[in-house]
Amino acid sequence: MPKTLDGILVLEMGTFITGPAAAMLLADLGAEVIKIERPETGDPYREYKGSLYSTHFQSYNRNKKSVALDTSKPEDRAIFHRMVEEADVFIQNFRPGVAEKLGAGEAELRRLNERLVYCAISGFGSSGPDRDKPAFDTVAQAISGYLRLLVRPESPRVVGPAIADAVTGFYAALGTLAALVERGRTGRGRRVDVSMLEAMCHFNIDSFTHYFSAGEVMTPYSRPSVSQSYVFACADAKWVALHMSSPQKFWTGLANALDRPNLFGDPRFASREARIQHQAVLIDVMAPIFLTRPLAEWCSRLDREDVPHAPAYDSDEALRTPQAEHLQLLIETQHPTIGKFRTVRSPLSFDGERSTTVTAPPVLDEHGAEFRARFGGGPADTEQALAQQRPLPARGAGGN
């Protein structure tokens, strides 16, 4: 795949998911991403049972390089400043005020590089009454109104992946790319702010729009009811998912696949509005039917009738289907010390070319020697760097 961000240097001082996810998306597009971590411990997401290479860390840190720096030490801060002078993007996801304590606040870095795109990710925003509260994925899902759309009211329990963390990272990457485009016109960088609260409220826009327009608060079953979405267990305990929507041809096909050609002649199920109103009853009618045949047979029947459906796969199945293999969704590489690393490729293709190469997430400070040599850092260089004022850089990748 063309490296559309080739020549862009990104510094990531990120922890857990939001900041690392944003930087990884840029790395997937070809940017050089240097992950700046704390010596000895690194990103807290690394740690798992005494190891500093957890599966959680691996999810959001591929295609990056790791450098361990303690910016409270003059020699490490000098190296960090040299990096900033050449960087195009800086990403951090600390609570407001923490970056400044680490010598990585926007004002300090802007003095070094006026072309820098500075991306700050927070839980609740850089100002306001909740500014300093701790925020993690479930907190952001809850306060944005999204969690109530996932949890069954009958038995409240958090479900699903860390979607608020990932979504916030995606929005941060989008804002960063927009700022880079603008910089190509103006020559100056921007500060990009995004909070988990803002990102999840925007992601949850359908729920808010429904409330604004219809005056109704959506429940976990509102959208599945309107979209006529279903999941049924089959005879072999596997699941099939249906998304029927409104076209009549899908319902006719479903009736044929079920060997119940008159099923939707029932007044309770004869129209879209009726099916929405009586969805629970329709589920009770269809569920026993799906229990009579195994998943493969149902998929064959539904395929013949062109009914929108799919098996509900687990993660050990989804990448092994003929279509997933055709799209080369699973990619892998070898890390010199960790061994085989497998992941899911970027979903983007450019001019028909997709990215099928990847570098494994780095071990802590894997590239420290490389970047200390690249940006200086020997005793003499450090003393010289601290003794002189460096001018704003004249160059910078990304548009000019």
Coordinates of C-alpha atoms in Angstrom, one line a residue:
M1 CA 0.0 0.0 0.0
P2 CA 1.3 3.5 -0.8
K3 CA 2.7 5.1 2.4
T4 CA 0.5 8.2 2.2
L5 CA 2.1 9.7 5.3
D6 CA 5.7 8.9 4.3
G7 CA 8.0 11.6 5.7
I8 CA 5.7 12.5 8.6
L9 CA 7.4 12.1 12.0
V10 CA 5.0 11.4 14.9
L11 CA 6.0 11.5 18.6
E12 CA 3.6 9.6 20.8
M13 CA 3.7 10.0 24.6
G14 CA 0.7 7.8 25.0
T15 CA -0.5 5.3 27.5
F16 CA -3.2 2.6 27.5
I17 CA -5.4 3.0 24.4
T18 CA -6.6 6.4 23.2
G19 CA -3.2 8.0 22.4
P20 CA -1.5 4.8 21.2
A21 CA -4.5 4.0 19.0
A22 CA -4.4 7.4 17.3
A23 CA -0.6 7.1 16.7
M24 CA -1.0 3.5 15.4
L25 CA -3.5 4.7 12.8
L26 CA -1.0 7.2 11.5
A27 CA 1.7 4.6 11.6
D28 CA -0.5 2.2 9.5
L29 CA -0.6 5.0 6.9
G30 CA 3.2 5.2 6.7
A31 CA 4.2 7.8 9.3
E32 CA 7.3 7.2 11.4
V33 CA 6.0 6.9 14.9
I34 CA 8.4 7.1 17.9
K35 CA 6.7 6.0 21.1
I36 CA 8.3 7.8 24.0
E37 CA 8.0 5.7 27.2
R38 CA 9.1 5.8 30.8
P39 CA 12.4 3.9 31.4
E40 CA 12.0 0.5 33.1
T41 CA 8.2 0.3 33.1
G42 CA 7.1 1.9 29.8
D43 CA 3.5 2.3 28.8
P44 CA 1.4 0.9 31.8
Y45 CA -0.5 -1.2 29.2
R46 CA 2.7 -3.2 28.6
E47 CA 2.6 -5.0 32.0
Y48 CA 1.0 -8.4 32.4
K49 CA 2.1 -11.1 34.8
G50 CA 5.6 -9.8 35.0
S51 CA 5.9 -9.2 31.3
L52 CA 6.2 -5.9 29.4
Y53 CA 4.6 -7.2 26.2
S54 CA 1.0 -7.8 27.0
T55 CA -1.6 -8.7 24.4
H56 CA -3.4 -5.5 25.3
F57 CA -0.3 -3.5 24.4
Q58 CA 0.2 -5.4 21.2
S59 CA -3.2 -4.4 19.9
Y60 CA -2.4 -0.7 19.6
N61 CA 1.3 -0.4 19.1
R62 CA 2.3 -2.1 15.9
N63 CA 4.4 -0.2 13.3
K64 CA 6.1 1.9 16.0
K65 CA 9.5 2.4 17.5
S66 CA 10.1 2.7 21.2
V67 CA 12.5 5.1 23.0
A68 CA 12.7 5.3 26.8
L69 CA 13.3 8.8 28.0
D70 CA 13.0 10.4 31.4
T71 CA 12.3 14.1 30.5
S72 CA 13.0 15.1 34.1
K73 CA 16.6 14.5 33.4
P74 CA 18.4 17.3 31.4
E75 CA 20.1 14.9 29.0
D76 CA 16.9 13.1 28.1
R77 CA 14.9 16.3 27.8
A78 CA 17.6 17.6 25.4
I79 CA 17.1 14.5 23.2
F80 CA 13.3 14.9 23.4
H81 CA 13.6 18.6 22.4
R82 CA 15.6 17.7 19.3
M83 CA 13.0 15.2 18.4
V84 CA 10.3 17.8 18.8
E85 CA 12.2 20.2 16.5
E86 CA 12.0 17.7 13.7
A87 CA 8.6 16.3 14.4
D88 CA 5.4 16.9 12.6
V89 CA 2.9 15.6 15.2
F90 CA 3.0 15.1 19.0
I91 CA 0.3 13.0 20.6
Q92 CA -0.4 12.7 24.4
N93 CA -3.4 11.4 26.4
F94 CA -2.6 12.5 29.9
R95 CA -5.0 14.3 32.2
P96 CA -4.9 18.1 31.7
G97 CA -1.8 19.6 33.2
V98 CA 0.3 16.4 33.3
A99 CA 2.1 17.0 30.0
E100 CA 3.2 20.4 31.2
K101 CA 4.8 18.8 34.3
L102 CA 6.7 16.4 32.0
G103 CA 8.0 19.2 29.9
A104 CA 5.7 18.2 27.0
G105 CA 3.0 20.9 27.2
E106 CA 1.9 22.7 24.0
A107 CA 3.5 26.0 24.8
E108 CA 6.9 24.6 25.5
L109 CA 6.9 22.4 22.4
R110 CA 5.5 25.2 20.2
R111 CA 8.5 27.3 21.0
L112 CA 10.7 24.6 19.6
N113 CA 8.5 24.0 16.5
E114 CA 5.8 26.3 15.2
R115 CA 4.8 23.7 12.6
L116 CA 4.0 21.0 15.1
V117 CA 0.5 19.5 15.2
Y118 CA -0.1 19.0 18.9
C119 CA -2.8 16.5 19.7
A120 CA -4.1 16.4 23.3
I121 CA -6.5 13.6 24.3
S122 CA -8.4 13.8 27.6
G123 CA -11.3 12.2 29.4
F124 CA -13.6 15.2 29.8
G125 CA -11.9 18.0 28.0
S126 CA -9.2 20.6 28.9
S127 CA -11.5 22.8 30.9
G128 CA -14.8 22.5 32.9
P129 CA -15.9 21.1 36.2
D130 CA -15.0 17.5 35.3
R131 CA -11.6 18.3 33.8
D132 CA -9.5 16.6 36.4
K133 CA -11.6 13.5 37.0
P134 CA -10.2 10.1 36.0
A135 CA -11.7 8.6 32.9
F136 CA -11.5 5.1 31.4
D137 CA -13.5 3.4 28.7
T138 CA -16.6 2.4 30.8
V139 CA -16.8 5.8 32.4
A140 CA -16.8 7.5 28.9
Q141 CA -19.4 5.0 27.6
A142 CA -21.7 5.7 30.6
I143 CA -21.5 9.5 30.7
S144 CA -22.1 9.8 27.0
G145 CA -25.3 7.8 27.1
Y146 CA -23.8 5.0 25.1
L147 CA -23.6 2.3 27.7
R148 CA -27.4 2.3 28.2
L149 CA -27.7 1.2 24.6
L150 CA -25.5 -1.9 25.2
V151 CA -26.6 -3.2 28.6
R152 CA -29.7 -5.3 29.1
P153 CA -31.9 -3.5 31.6
E154 CA -32.9 -6.8 33.1
S155 CA -29.4 -7.6 34.2
P156 CA -27.0 -4.6 34.0
R157 CA -23.5 -5.7 33.3
V158 CA -20.8 -4.1 31.2
V159 CA -20.3 -5.9 27.8
G160 CA -18.1 -5.6 24.8
P161 CA -14.6 -4.2 24.0
A162 CA -13.1 -0.9 24.9
I163 CA -15.0 1.0 22.2
A164 CA -14.8 4.4 23.8
D165 CA -11.0 4.2 24.0
A166 CA -10.7 3.1 20.4
V167 CA -13.3 5.5 19.0
T168 CA -11.5 8.5 20.7
G169 CA -8.2 7.4 19.2
F170 CA -9.9 7.3 15.7
Y171 CA -11.3 10.8 16.1
A172 CA -7.9 12.1 17.3
A173 CA -6.2 10.6 14.2
L174 CA -8.9 12.3 12.0
G175 CA -8.3 15.7 13.7
T176 CA -4.6 15.3 13.4
L177 CA -4.8 14.5 9.7
A178 CA -7.0 17.6 9.1
A179 CA -4.5 19.8 10.9
L180 CA -1.7 18.4 8.7
V181 CA -3.7 19.2 5.6
E182 CA -4.2 22.8 6.8
R183 CA -0.5 23.1 7.7
G184 CA 0.3 22.3 4.1
R185 CA -1.5 25.5 3.2
T186 CA -0.4 27.8 6.1
G187 CA 2.9 26.4 7.3
R188 CA 1.8 26.5 10.9
G189 CA 0.6 23.7 13.2
R190 CA -2.5 23.5 15.3
R191 CA -3.5 22.2 18.7
V192 CA -6.0 19.3 18.3
D193 CA -8.1 18.6 21.4
V194 CA -10.5 15.6 21.7
S195 CA -12.0 14.1 24.9
M196 CA -13.6 10.7 25.4
L197 CA -16.8 12.4 26.4
E198 CA -17.0 14.5 23.2
A199 CA -15.9 11.6 21.0
M200 CA -18.5 9.2 22.4
C201 CA -21.3 11.8 22.3
H202 CA -20.6 12.3 18.6
F203 CA -20.4 8.5 18.0
N204 CA -23.7 8.2 19.7
I205 CA -25.3 10.9 17.5
D206 CA -28.1 8.6 16.3
S207 CA -29.4 8.3 19.8
F208 CA -29.4 12.0 20.4
T209 CA -30.9 12.8 17.0
H210 CA -33.7 10.4 17.7
Y211 CA -34.4 12.1 21.0
F212 CA -34.3 15.6 19.4
S213 CA -36.5 14.6 16.5
A214 CA -39.0 12.2 18.1
G215 CA -38.7 13.0 21.8
E216 CA -38.0 9.3 22.6
V217 CA -35.0 7.9 24.5
M218 CA -33.6 4.9 22.8
T219 CA -33.1 1.6 24.6
P220 CA -30.8 -1.3 23.8
Y221 CA -33.6 -2.7 21.7
S222 CA -34.6 0.4 19.8
R223 CA -32.3 0.2 16.8
P224 CA -32.5 -3.6 16.5
S225 CA -36.2 -3.3 16.4
V226 CA -36.3 -0.5 13.8
S227 CA -33.6 -2.2 11.7
Q228 CA -35.2 -5.6 12.2
S229 CA -32.0 -7.2 13.4
Y230 CA -32.0 -10.7 14.9
V231 CA -29.6 -13.3 16.3
F232 CA -30.8 -16.9 16.5
A233 CA -29.2 -20.1 17.9
C234 CA -29.0 -23.0 15.5
A235 CA -29.2 -26.8 16.2
D236 CA -25.4 -27.0 16.6
A237 CA -25.4 -24.1 19.2
K238 CA -23.8 -21.7 16.6
W239 CA -25.5 -18.4 15.9
V240 CA -26.8 -16.8 12.8
A241 CA -27.4 -13.0 12.5
L242 CA -30.0 -11.4 10.3
H243 CA -30.4 -7.7 9.3
M244 CA -33.7 -7.6 7.4
S245 CA -34.4 -3.9 7.1
S246 CA -37.6 -3.1 5.1
P247 CA -37.4 -4.5 1.5
Q248 CA -40.2 -7.0 1.1
K249 CA -38.0 -9.3 -1.0
F250 CA -35.9 -10.1 2.1
W251 CA -39.0 -11.1 4.1
T252 CA -40.3 -13.3 1.3
G253 CA -36.9 -14.9 1.0
L254 CA -36.8 -15.5 4.7
A255 CA -40.2 -17.1 4.7
N256 CA -39.1 -19.5 1.9
A257 CA -35.8 -20.3 3.7
L258 CA -37.8 -21.2 6.9
D259 CA -40.3 -23.3 4.9
R260 CA -43.0 -21.0 6.3
P261 CA -44.2 -19.2 3.1
N262 CA -47.3 -17.8 4.9
L263 CA -45.5 -16.7 8.0
F264 CA -45.6 -13.0 7.1
G265 CA -49.2 -13.2 6.2
D266 CA -50.0 -13.0 9.9
P267 CA -51.3 -9.4 10.5
R268 CA -48.8 -9.1 13.4
F269 CA -45.9 -9.6 10.9
A270 CA -47.3 -8.4 7.6
S271 CA -45.8 -4.9 7.5
R272 CA -42.6 -3.2 8.7
E273 CA -44.5 -1.3 11.3
A274 CA -46.3 -4.4 12.6
R275 CA -43.0 -6.4 12.8
I276 CA -41.4 -3.6 14.8
Q277 CA -44.3 -3.5 17.1
H278 CA -44.4 -7.3 17.6
Q279 CA -40.7 -8.1 17.3
A280 CA -40.6 -10.0 20.6
V281 CA -43.4 -12.2 19.4
L282 CA -41.8 -12.7 16.0
I283 CA -38.5 -13.8 17.8
D284 CA -40.5 -16.3 19.8
V285 CA -42.0 -17.7 16.6
M286 CA -38.7 -18.0 14.7
A287 CA -36.3 -19.0 17.4
P288 CA -37.6 -22.7 17.7
I289 CA -37.5 -23.0 13.9
F290 CA -33.8 -22.0 13.7
L291 CA -33.1 -24.6 16.4
T292 CA -34.1 -27.4 14.0
R293 CA -31.1 -27.1 11.6
P294 CA -27.3 -26.5 12.0
L295 CA -25.8 -23.1 11.1
A296 CA -24.3 -24.3 7.7
E297 CA -27.7 -25.5 6.5
W298 CA -29.3 -22.2 7.5
C299 CA -26.6 -20.2 5.7
S300 CA -27.1 -22.2 2.6
R301 CA -30.9 -21.7 2.6
L302 CA -30.5 -18.0 3.3
D303 CA -27.9 -17.6 0.6
R304 CA -30.3 -19.1 -2.0
E305 CA -32.9 -16.6 -1.0
D306 CA -30.5 -13.6 -0.9
V307 CA -31.4 -12.9 2.7
P308 CA -28.9 -10.5 4.5
H309 CA -27.3 -12.7 7.1
A310 CA -23.9 -14.0 8.5
P311 CA -22.7 -16.5 11.0
A312 CA -21.9 -14.8 14.3
Y313 CA -18.2 -15.8 14.4
D314 CA -15.8 -15.8 17.3
S315 CA -12.4 -14.3 16.9
D316 CA -10.8 -17.7 16.2
E317 CA -13.2 -18.0 13.2
A318 CA -13.8 -14.6 11.6
L319 CA -10.4 -14.3 9.8
R320 CA -10.5 -17.8 8.4
T321 CA -13.5 -17.4 6.0
P322 CA -12.9 -17.4 2.2
Q323 CA -13.7 -13.7 2.0
A324 CA -11.5 -12.7 4.9
E325 CA -8.6 -14.7 3.4
H326 CA -9.2 -13.2 0.0
L327 CA -9.0 -9.7 1.5
Q328 CA -5.8 -10.7 3.4
L329 CA -7.1 -9.4 6.6
L330 CA -4.7 -11.5 8.7
I331 CA -1.1 -10.4 8.4
E332 CA 2.0 -11.5 10.3
T333 CA 5.6 -10.9 10.9
Q334 CA 8.5 -12.1 13.0
H335 CA 9.9 -10.1 15.9
P336 CA 13.6 -10.9 16.6
T337 CA 13.0 -11.6 20.3
I338 CA 9.3 -12.1 20.8
G339 CA 8.7 -14.3 17.8
K340 CA 5.6 -14.5 15.5
F341 CA 3.3 -11.5 15.6
R342 CA -0.1 -11.7 14.0
T343 CA -2.7 -8.8 13.6
V344 CA -5.4 -7.4 11.4
R345 CA -4.3 -5.1 8.6
S346 CA -5.4 -1.6 8.1
P347 CA -8.8 -1.6 6.4
L348 CA -7.8 1.1 3.9
S349 CA -6.7 0.5 0.3
F350 CA -5.3 3.1 -2.1
D351 CA -5.6 2.7 -5.8
G352 CA -6.4 -1.0 -5.2
E353 CA -3.3 -1.5 -3.1
R354 CA -3.6 -2.8 0.5
S355 CA -1.0 -2.9 3.2
T356 CA 0.0 -6.5 4.0
T357 CA 3.3 -5.7 5.8
V358 CA 3.6 -4.8 9.4
T359 CA 6.3 -4.4 12.1
A360 CA 5.6 -6.0 15.5
P361 CA 5.0 -3.8 18.5
P362 CA 8.4 -2.8 20.0
V363 CA 9.9 -4.0 23.2
L364 CA 10.6 -1.2 25.6
D365 CA 13.4 1.0 24.4
E366 CA 14.0 -1.3 21.4
H367 CA 15.1 1.7 19.3
G368 CA 16.7 3.8 22.0
A369 CA 20.3 3.5 20.7
E370 CA 19.1 4.3 17.1
F371 CA 17.4 7.5 18.1
R372 CA 20.0 8.6 20.7
A373 CA 22.5 8.5 17.8
R374 CA 20.1 10.2 15.5
F375 CA 19.2 13.0 17.8
G376 CA 22.4 13.3 19.8
G377 CA 22.6 12.5 23.4
G378 CA 26.3 11.9 24.2
P379 CA 27.6 14.0 27.2
A380 CA 29.2 16.6 25.0
D381 CA 26.2 17.0 22.8
T382 CA 23.9 17.2 25.7
E383 CA 25.9 20.0 27.4
Q384 CA 26.0 21.9 24.1
A385 CA 22.3 21.5 23.6
L386 CA 21.5 22.9 27.0
A387 CA 23.9 25.8 26.7
Q388 CA 22.4 27.3 23.5
Q389 CA 19.1 28.4 22.3
R390 CA 18.1 26.6 19.2
P391 CA 16.1 28.5 16.5
L392 CA 12.8 27.3 15.1
P393 CA 13.4 24.6 12.4
A394 CA 13.2 25.6 8.8
R395 CA 12.0 22.3 7.5
G396 CA 9.1 20.0 8.2
A397 CA 7.4 17.2 6.3
G398 CA 3.8 17.2 5.3
G399 CA 2.7 19.6 2.6
N400 CA 5.3 22.4 2.0

